[in-house]
GROMACS .gro file of C-alpha atoms in nm:
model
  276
    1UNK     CA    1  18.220  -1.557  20.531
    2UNK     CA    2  17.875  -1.454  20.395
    3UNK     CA    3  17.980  -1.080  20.475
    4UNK     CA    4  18.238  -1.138  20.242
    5UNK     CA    5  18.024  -1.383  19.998
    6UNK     CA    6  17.761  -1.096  19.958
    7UNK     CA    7  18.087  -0.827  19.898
    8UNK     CA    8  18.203  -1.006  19.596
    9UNK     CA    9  17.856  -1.066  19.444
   10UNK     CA   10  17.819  -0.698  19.482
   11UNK     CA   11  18.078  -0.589  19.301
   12UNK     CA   12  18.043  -0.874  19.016
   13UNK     CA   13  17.682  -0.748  18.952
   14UNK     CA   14  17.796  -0.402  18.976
   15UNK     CA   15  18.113  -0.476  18.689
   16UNK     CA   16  17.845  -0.644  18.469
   17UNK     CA   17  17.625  -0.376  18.516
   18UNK     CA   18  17.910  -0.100  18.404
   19UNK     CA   19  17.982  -0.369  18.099
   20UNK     CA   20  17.641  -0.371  18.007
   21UNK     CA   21  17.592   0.000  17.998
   22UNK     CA   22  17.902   0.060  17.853
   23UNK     CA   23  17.802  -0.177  17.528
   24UNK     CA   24  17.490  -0.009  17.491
   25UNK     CA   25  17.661   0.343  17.497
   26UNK     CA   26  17.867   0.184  17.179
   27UNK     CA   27  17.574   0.205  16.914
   28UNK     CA   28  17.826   0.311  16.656
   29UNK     CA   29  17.985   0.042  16.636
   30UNK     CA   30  17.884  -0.341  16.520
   31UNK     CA   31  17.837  -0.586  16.737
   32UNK     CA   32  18.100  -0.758  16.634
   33UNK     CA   33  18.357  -0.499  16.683
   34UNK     CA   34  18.208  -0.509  17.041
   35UNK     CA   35  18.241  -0.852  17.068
   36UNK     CA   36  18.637  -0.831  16.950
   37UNK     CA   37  18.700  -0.589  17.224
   38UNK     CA   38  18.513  -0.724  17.521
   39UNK     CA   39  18.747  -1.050  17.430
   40UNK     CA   40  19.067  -0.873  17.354
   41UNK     CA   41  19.024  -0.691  17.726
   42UNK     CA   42  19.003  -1.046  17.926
   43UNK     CA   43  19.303  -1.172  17.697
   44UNK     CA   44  19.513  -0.961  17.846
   45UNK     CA   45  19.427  -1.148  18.219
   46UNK     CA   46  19.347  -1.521  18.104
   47UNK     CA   47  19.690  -1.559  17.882
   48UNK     CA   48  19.928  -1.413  18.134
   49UNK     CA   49  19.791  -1.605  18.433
   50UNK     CA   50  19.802  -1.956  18.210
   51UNK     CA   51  20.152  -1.851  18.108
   52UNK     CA   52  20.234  -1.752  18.482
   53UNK     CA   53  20.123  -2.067  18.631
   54UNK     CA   54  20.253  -2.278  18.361
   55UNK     CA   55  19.888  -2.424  18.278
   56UNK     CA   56  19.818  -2.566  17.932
   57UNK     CA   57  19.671  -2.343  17.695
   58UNK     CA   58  19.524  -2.593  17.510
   59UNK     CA   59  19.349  -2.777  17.781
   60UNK     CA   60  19.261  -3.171  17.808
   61UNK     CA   61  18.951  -3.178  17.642
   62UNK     CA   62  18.952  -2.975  17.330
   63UNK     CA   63  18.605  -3.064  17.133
   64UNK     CA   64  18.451  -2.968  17.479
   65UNK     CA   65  18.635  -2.630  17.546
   66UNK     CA   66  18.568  -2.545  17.147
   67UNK     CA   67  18.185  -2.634  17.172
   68UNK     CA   68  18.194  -2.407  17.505
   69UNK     CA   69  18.360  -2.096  17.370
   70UNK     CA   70  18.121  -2.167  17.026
   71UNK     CA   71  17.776  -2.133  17.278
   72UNK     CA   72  17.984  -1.837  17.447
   73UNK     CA   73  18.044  -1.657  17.161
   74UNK     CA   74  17.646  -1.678  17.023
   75UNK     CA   75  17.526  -1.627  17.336
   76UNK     CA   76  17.697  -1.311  17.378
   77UNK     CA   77  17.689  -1.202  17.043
   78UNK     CA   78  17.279  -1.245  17.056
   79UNK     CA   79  17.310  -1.040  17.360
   80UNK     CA   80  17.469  -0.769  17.248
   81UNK     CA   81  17.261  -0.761  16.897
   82UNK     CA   82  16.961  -0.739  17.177
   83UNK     CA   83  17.061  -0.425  17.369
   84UNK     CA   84  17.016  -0.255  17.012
   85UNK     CA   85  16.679  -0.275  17.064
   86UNK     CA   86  16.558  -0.309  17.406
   87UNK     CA   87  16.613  -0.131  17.727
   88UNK     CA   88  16.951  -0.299  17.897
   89UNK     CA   89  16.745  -0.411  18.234
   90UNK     CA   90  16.502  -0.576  18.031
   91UNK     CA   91  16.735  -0.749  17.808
   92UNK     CA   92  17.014  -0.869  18.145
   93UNK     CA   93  16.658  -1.006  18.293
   94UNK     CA   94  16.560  -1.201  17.995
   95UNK     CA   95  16.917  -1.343  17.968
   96UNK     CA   96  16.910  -1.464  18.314
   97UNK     CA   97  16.624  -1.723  18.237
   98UNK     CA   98  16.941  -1.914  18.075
   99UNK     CA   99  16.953  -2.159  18.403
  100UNK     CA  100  16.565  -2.283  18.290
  101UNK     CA  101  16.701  -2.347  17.973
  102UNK     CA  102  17.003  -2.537  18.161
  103UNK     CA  103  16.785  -2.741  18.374
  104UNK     CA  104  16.552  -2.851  18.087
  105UNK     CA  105  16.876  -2.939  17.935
  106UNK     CA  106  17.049  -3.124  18.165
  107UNK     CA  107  16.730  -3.395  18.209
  108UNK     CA  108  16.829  -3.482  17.867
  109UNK     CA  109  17.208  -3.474  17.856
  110UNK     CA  110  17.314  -3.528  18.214
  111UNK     CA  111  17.005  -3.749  18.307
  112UNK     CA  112  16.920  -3.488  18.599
  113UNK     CA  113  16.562  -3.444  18.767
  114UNK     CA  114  16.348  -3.151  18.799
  115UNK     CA  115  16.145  -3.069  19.100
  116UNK     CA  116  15.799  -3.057  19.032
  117UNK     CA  117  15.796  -2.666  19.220
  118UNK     CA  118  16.059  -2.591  18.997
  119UNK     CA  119  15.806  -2.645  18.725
  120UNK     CA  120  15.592  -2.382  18.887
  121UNK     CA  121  15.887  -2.087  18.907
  122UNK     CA  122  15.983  -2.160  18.554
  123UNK     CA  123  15.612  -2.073  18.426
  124UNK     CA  124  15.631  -1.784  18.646
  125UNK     CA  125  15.953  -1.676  18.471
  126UNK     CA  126  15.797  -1.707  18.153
  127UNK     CA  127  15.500  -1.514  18.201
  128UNK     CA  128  15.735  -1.252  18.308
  129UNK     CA  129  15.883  -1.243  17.939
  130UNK     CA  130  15.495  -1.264  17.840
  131UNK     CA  131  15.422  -0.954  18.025
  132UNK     CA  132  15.728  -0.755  17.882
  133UNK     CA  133  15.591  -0.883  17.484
  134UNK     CA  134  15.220  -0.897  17.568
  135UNK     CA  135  15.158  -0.548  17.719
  136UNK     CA  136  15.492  -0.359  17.668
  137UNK     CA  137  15.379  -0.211  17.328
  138UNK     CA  138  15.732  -0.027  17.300
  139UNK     CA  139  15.930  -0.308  17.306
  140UNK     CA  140  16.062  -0.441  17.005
  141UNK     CA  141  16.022  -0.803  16.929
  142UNK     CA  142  16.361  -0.841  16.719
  143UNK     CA  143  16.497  -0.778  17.072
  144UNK     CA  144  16.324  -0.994  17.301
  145UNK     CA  145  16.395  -1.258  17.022
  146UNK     CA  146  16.775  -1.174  17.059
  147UNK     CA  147  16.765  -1.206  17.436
  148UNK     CA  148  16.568  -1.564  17.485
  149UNK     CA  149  16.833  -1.691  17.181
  150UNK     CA  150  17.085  -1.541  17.420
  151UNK     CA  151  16.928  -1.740  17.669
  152UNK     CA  152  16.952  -2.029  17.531
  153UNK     CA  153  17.271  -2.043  17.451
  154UNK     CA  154  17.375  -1.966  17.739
  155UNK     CA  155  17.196  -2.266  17.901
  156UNK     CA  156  17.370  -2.456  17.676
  157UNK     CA  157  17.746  -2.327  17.825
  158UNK     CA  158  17.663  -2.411  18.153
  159UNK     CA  159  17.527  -2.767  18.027
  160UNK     CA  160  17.908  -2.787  17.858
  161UNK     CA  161  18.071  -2.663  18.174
  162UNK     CA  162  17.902  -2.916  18.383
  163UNK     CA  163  18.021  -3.164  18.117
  164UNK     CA  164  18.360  -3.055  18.078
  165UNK     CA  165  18.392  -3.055  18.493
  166UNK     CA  166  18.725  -3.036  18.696
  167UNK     CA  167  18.911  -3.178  18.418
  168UNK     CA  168  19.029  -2.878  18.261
  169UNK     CA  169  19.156  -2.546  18.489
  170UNK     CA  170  18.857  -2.243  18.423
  171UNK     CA  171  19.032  -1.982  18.307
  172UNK     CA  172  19.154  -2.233  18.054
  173UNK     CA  173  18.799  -2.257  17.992
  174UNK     CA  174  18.757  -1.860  17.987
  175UNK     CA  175  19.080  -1.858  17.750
  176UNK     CA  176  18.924  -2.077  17.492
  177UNK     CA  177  18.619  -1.839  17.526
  178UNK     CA  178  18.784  -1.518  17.470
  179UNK     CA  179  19.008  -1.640  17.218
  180UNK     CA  180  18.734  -1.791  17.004
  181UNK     CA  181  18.552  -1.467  17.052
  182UNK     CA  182  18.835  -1.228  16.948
  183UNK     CA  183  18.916  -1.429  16.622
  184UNK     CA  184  18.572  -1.480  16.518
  185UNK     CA  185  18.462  -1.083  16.577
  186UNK     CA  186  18.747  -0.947  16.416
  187UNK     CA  187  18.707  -1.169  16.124
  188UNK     CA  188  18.286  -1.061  16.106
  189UNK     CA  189  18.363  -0.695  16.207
  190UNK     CA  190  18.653  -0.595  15.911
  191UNK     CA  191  18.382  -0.458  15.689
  192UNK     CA  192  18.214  -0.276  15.907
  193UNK     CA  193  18.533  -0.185  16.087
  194UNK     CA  194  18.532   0.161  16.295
  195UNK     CA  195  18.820   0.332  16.390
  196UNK     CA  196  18.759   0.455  16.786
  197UNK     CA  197  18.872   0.755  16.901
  198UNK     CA  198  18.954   0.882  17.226
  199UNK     CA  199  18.721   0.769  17.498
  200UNK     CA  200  18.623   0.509  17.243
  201UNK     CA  201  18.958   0.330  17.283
  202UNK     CA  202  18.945   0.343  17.661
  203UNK     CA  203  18.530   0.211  17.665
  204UNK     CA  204  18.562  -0.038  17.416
  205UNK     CA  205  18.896  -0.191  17.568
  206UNK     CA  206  18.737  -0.174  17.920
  207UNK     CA  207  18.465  -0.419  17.841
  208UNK     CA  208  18.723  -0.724  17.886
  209UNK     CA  209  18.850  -0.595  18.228
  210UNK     CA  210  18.490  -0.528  18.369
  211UNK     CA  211  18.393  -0.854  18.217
  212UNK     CA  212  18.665  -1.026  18.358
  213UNK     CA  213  18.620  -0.906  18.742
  214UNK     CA  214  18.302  -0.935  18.672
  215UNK     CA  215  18.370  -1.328  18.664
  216UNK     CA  216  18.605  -1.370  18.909
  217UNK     CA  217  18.411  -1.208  19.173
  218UNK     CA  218  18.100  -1.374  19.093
  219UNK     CA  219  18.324  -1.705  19.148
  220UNK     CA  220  18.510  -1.601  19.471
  221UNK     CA  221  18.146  -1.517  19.637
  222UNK     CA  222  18.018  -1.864  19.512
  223UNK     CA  223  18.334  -2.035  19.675
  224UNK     CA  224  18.339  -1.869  20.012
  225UNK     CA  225  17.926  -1.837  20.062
  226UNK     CA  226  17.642  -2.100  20.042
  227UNK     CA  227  17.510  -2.082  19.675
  228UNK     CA  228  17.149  -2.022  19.791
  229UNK     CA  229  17.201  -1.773  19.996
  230UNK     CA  230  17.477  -1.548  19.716
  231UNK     CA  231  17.312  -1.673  19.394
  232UNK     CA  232  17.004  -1.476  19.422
  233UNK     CA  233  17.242  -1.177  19.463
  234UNK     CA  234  17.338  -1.153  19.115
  235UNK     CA  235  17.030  -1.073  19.026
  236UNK     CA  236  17.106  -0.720  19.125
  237UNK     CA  237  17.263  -0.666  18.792
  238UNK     CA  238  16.940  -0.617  18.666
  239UNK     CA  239  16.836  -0.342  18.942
  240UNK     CA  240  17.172  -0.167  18.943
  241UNK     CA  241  17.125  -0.190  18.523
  242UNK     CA  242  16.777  -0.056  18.511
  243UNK     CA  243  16.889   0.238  18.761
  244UNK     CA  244  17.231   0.333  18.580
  245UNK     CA  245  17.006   0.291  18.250
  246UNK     CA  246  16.764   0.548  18.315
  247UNK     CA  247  16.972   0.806  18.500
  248UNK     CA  248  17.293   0.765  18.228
  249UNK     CA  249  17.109   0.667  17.906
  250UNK     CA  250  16.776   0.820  17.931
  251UNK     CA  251  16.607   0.431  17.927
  252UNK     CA  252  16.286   0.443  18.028
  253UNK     CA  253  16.051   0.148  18.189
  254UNK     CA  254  15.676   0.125  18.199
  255UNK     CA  255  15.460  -0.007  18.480
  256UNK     CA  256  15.384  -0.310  18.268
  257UNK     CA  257  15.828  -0.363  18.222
  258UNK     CA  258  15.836  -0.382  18.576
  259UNK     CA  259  15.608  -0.640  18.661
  260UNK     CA  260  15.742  -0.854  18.393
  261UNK     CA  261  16.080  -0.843  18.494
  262UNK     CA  262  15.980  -0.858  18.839
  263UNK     CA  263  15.808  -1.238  18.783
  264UNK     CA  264  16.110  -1.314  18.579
  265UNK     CA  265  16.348  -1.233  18.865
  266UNK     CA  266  16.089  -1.393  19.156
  267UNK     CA  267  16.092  -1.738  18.906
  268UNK     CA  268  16.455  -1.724  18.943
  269UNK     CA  269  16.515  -1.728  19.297
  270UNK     CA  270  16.235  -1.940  19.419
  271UNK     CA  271  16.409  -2.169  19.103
  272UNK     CA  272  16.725  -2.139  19.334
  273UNK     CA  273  16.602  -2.203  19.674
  274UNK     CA  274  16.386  -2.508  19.503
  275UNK     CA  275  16.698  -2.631  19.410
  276UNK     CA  276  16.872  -2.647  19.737
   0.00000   0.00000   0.00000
């Protein structure tokens, strides 16, 4: 089962990798026209499944699924506005440090404990992002900005997720996401509205398919395998990113991005086994 556990995770952190590349190859376009597509691509698999299976669209607990697609949506928008301006590896590590933000969340709306170690892996997380401002001169600060917003945010879905628990099916959960997202960038993107062309079409509309395997594979690899053992695995989006990043996009990393992301990546899984 871990064979298989460790497959999955693969190939999620490998689909978020090809989504992340792929919205930084889109500079043309807004963010928000990005952020239309990449939710208009996972329509097309959340609806017909909930339709399929004859689940509720709407869900059971409505202000919860709202507030969750809400922190989606700025979350991902942040994320995107990020890549603009700093090298994709760096800005998928940053990102990740959304579970700190979680766990510091979750002592004061779910009344949970933090081990004292994990106190010590956080810091070291954060002098990672240190590092990348401190003695990355090439880095823009805009973008780190955008990415520890992201962050945040994102911290504050899983917070929601825990909250909203096995009440409500998760691609319900997903739906309200993706719908939320679709309505809101298409509104935000009309004047600024591009009309793709060619590959364009065939990138842009991709985004929601890698983005949605990218999910469900992540999920099927935390189901069938021990989270501490898989969890640390999806941090190889950030190698596989960094990699496709400077061979396909010409992104280049300094000594000093290295060692920053590196801490930020070692805070995270020592965070994980602490946890366990």
């Amino acid at each position: 089962m871990l064979k298989k556990a460790i497959q999955y995770m693969v190939l999620s952190a490998f689909a978020f990798t090809i989504l992340n590349v792929f919205v930084k190859s889109l500079h043309d376009f807004s963010v928000y026209q990005i952020v239309f597509f990449r939710a208009l691509g996972s329509l097309f698999f959340t609806l017909p499944f909930l339709l399929k299976n004859k689940i509720s669209i709407l869900g059971n607990q409505k202000k919860l699924l709202i507030a969750r697609g809400v922190f989606g949506l700025i979350s991902m928008t942040l994320f995107f506005f990020s890549l603009k301006f700093i090298p994709t590896g760096t800005a998928v590590s940053i990102r990740y440090i959304a579970p700190i933000f979680a766990a510091i969340f979750a002592v004061f709306f779910l009344k949970e404990t933090i081990k004292n170690i994990q106190w010590l892996f956080f810091l070291l997380a954060f002098i990672g992002v240190l590092v990348l401002k401190g003695f990355e001169n090439n880095l823009n600060t805009e973008g780190i900005i955008y990415a520890l917003l992201s962050a945040i945010f994102a911290g504050l879905v899983y917070i929601t997720i825990r909250k909203i628990g096995a009440k409500d099916h998760p691609v319900v959960i997903v739906n309200y996401f993706m719908i939320i997202s679709a309505i809101i960038g298409a509104i935000l993107s009309i004047n600024g509205w591009i009309a793709p062309s060619g590959m364009q079409w065939i990138i842009l509309l991709s985004l929601g398919v890698f983005g949605y395997f990218a999910q469900l594979y992540m999920t099927k690899a935390m189901q069938v395998g021990e989270t501490n053992q898989v969890a640390p695995l999806k941090y190889l989006e950030v190698i596989f990113t960094m990699i496709i990043g400077v061979v396909w996009i010409n992104e280049t990393y300094t000594l000093w991005s290295i060692l920053g992301i590196s801490l930020i990546l070692i805070g995270l899984v020592f965070n994980i086994k602490a946890k366990k």
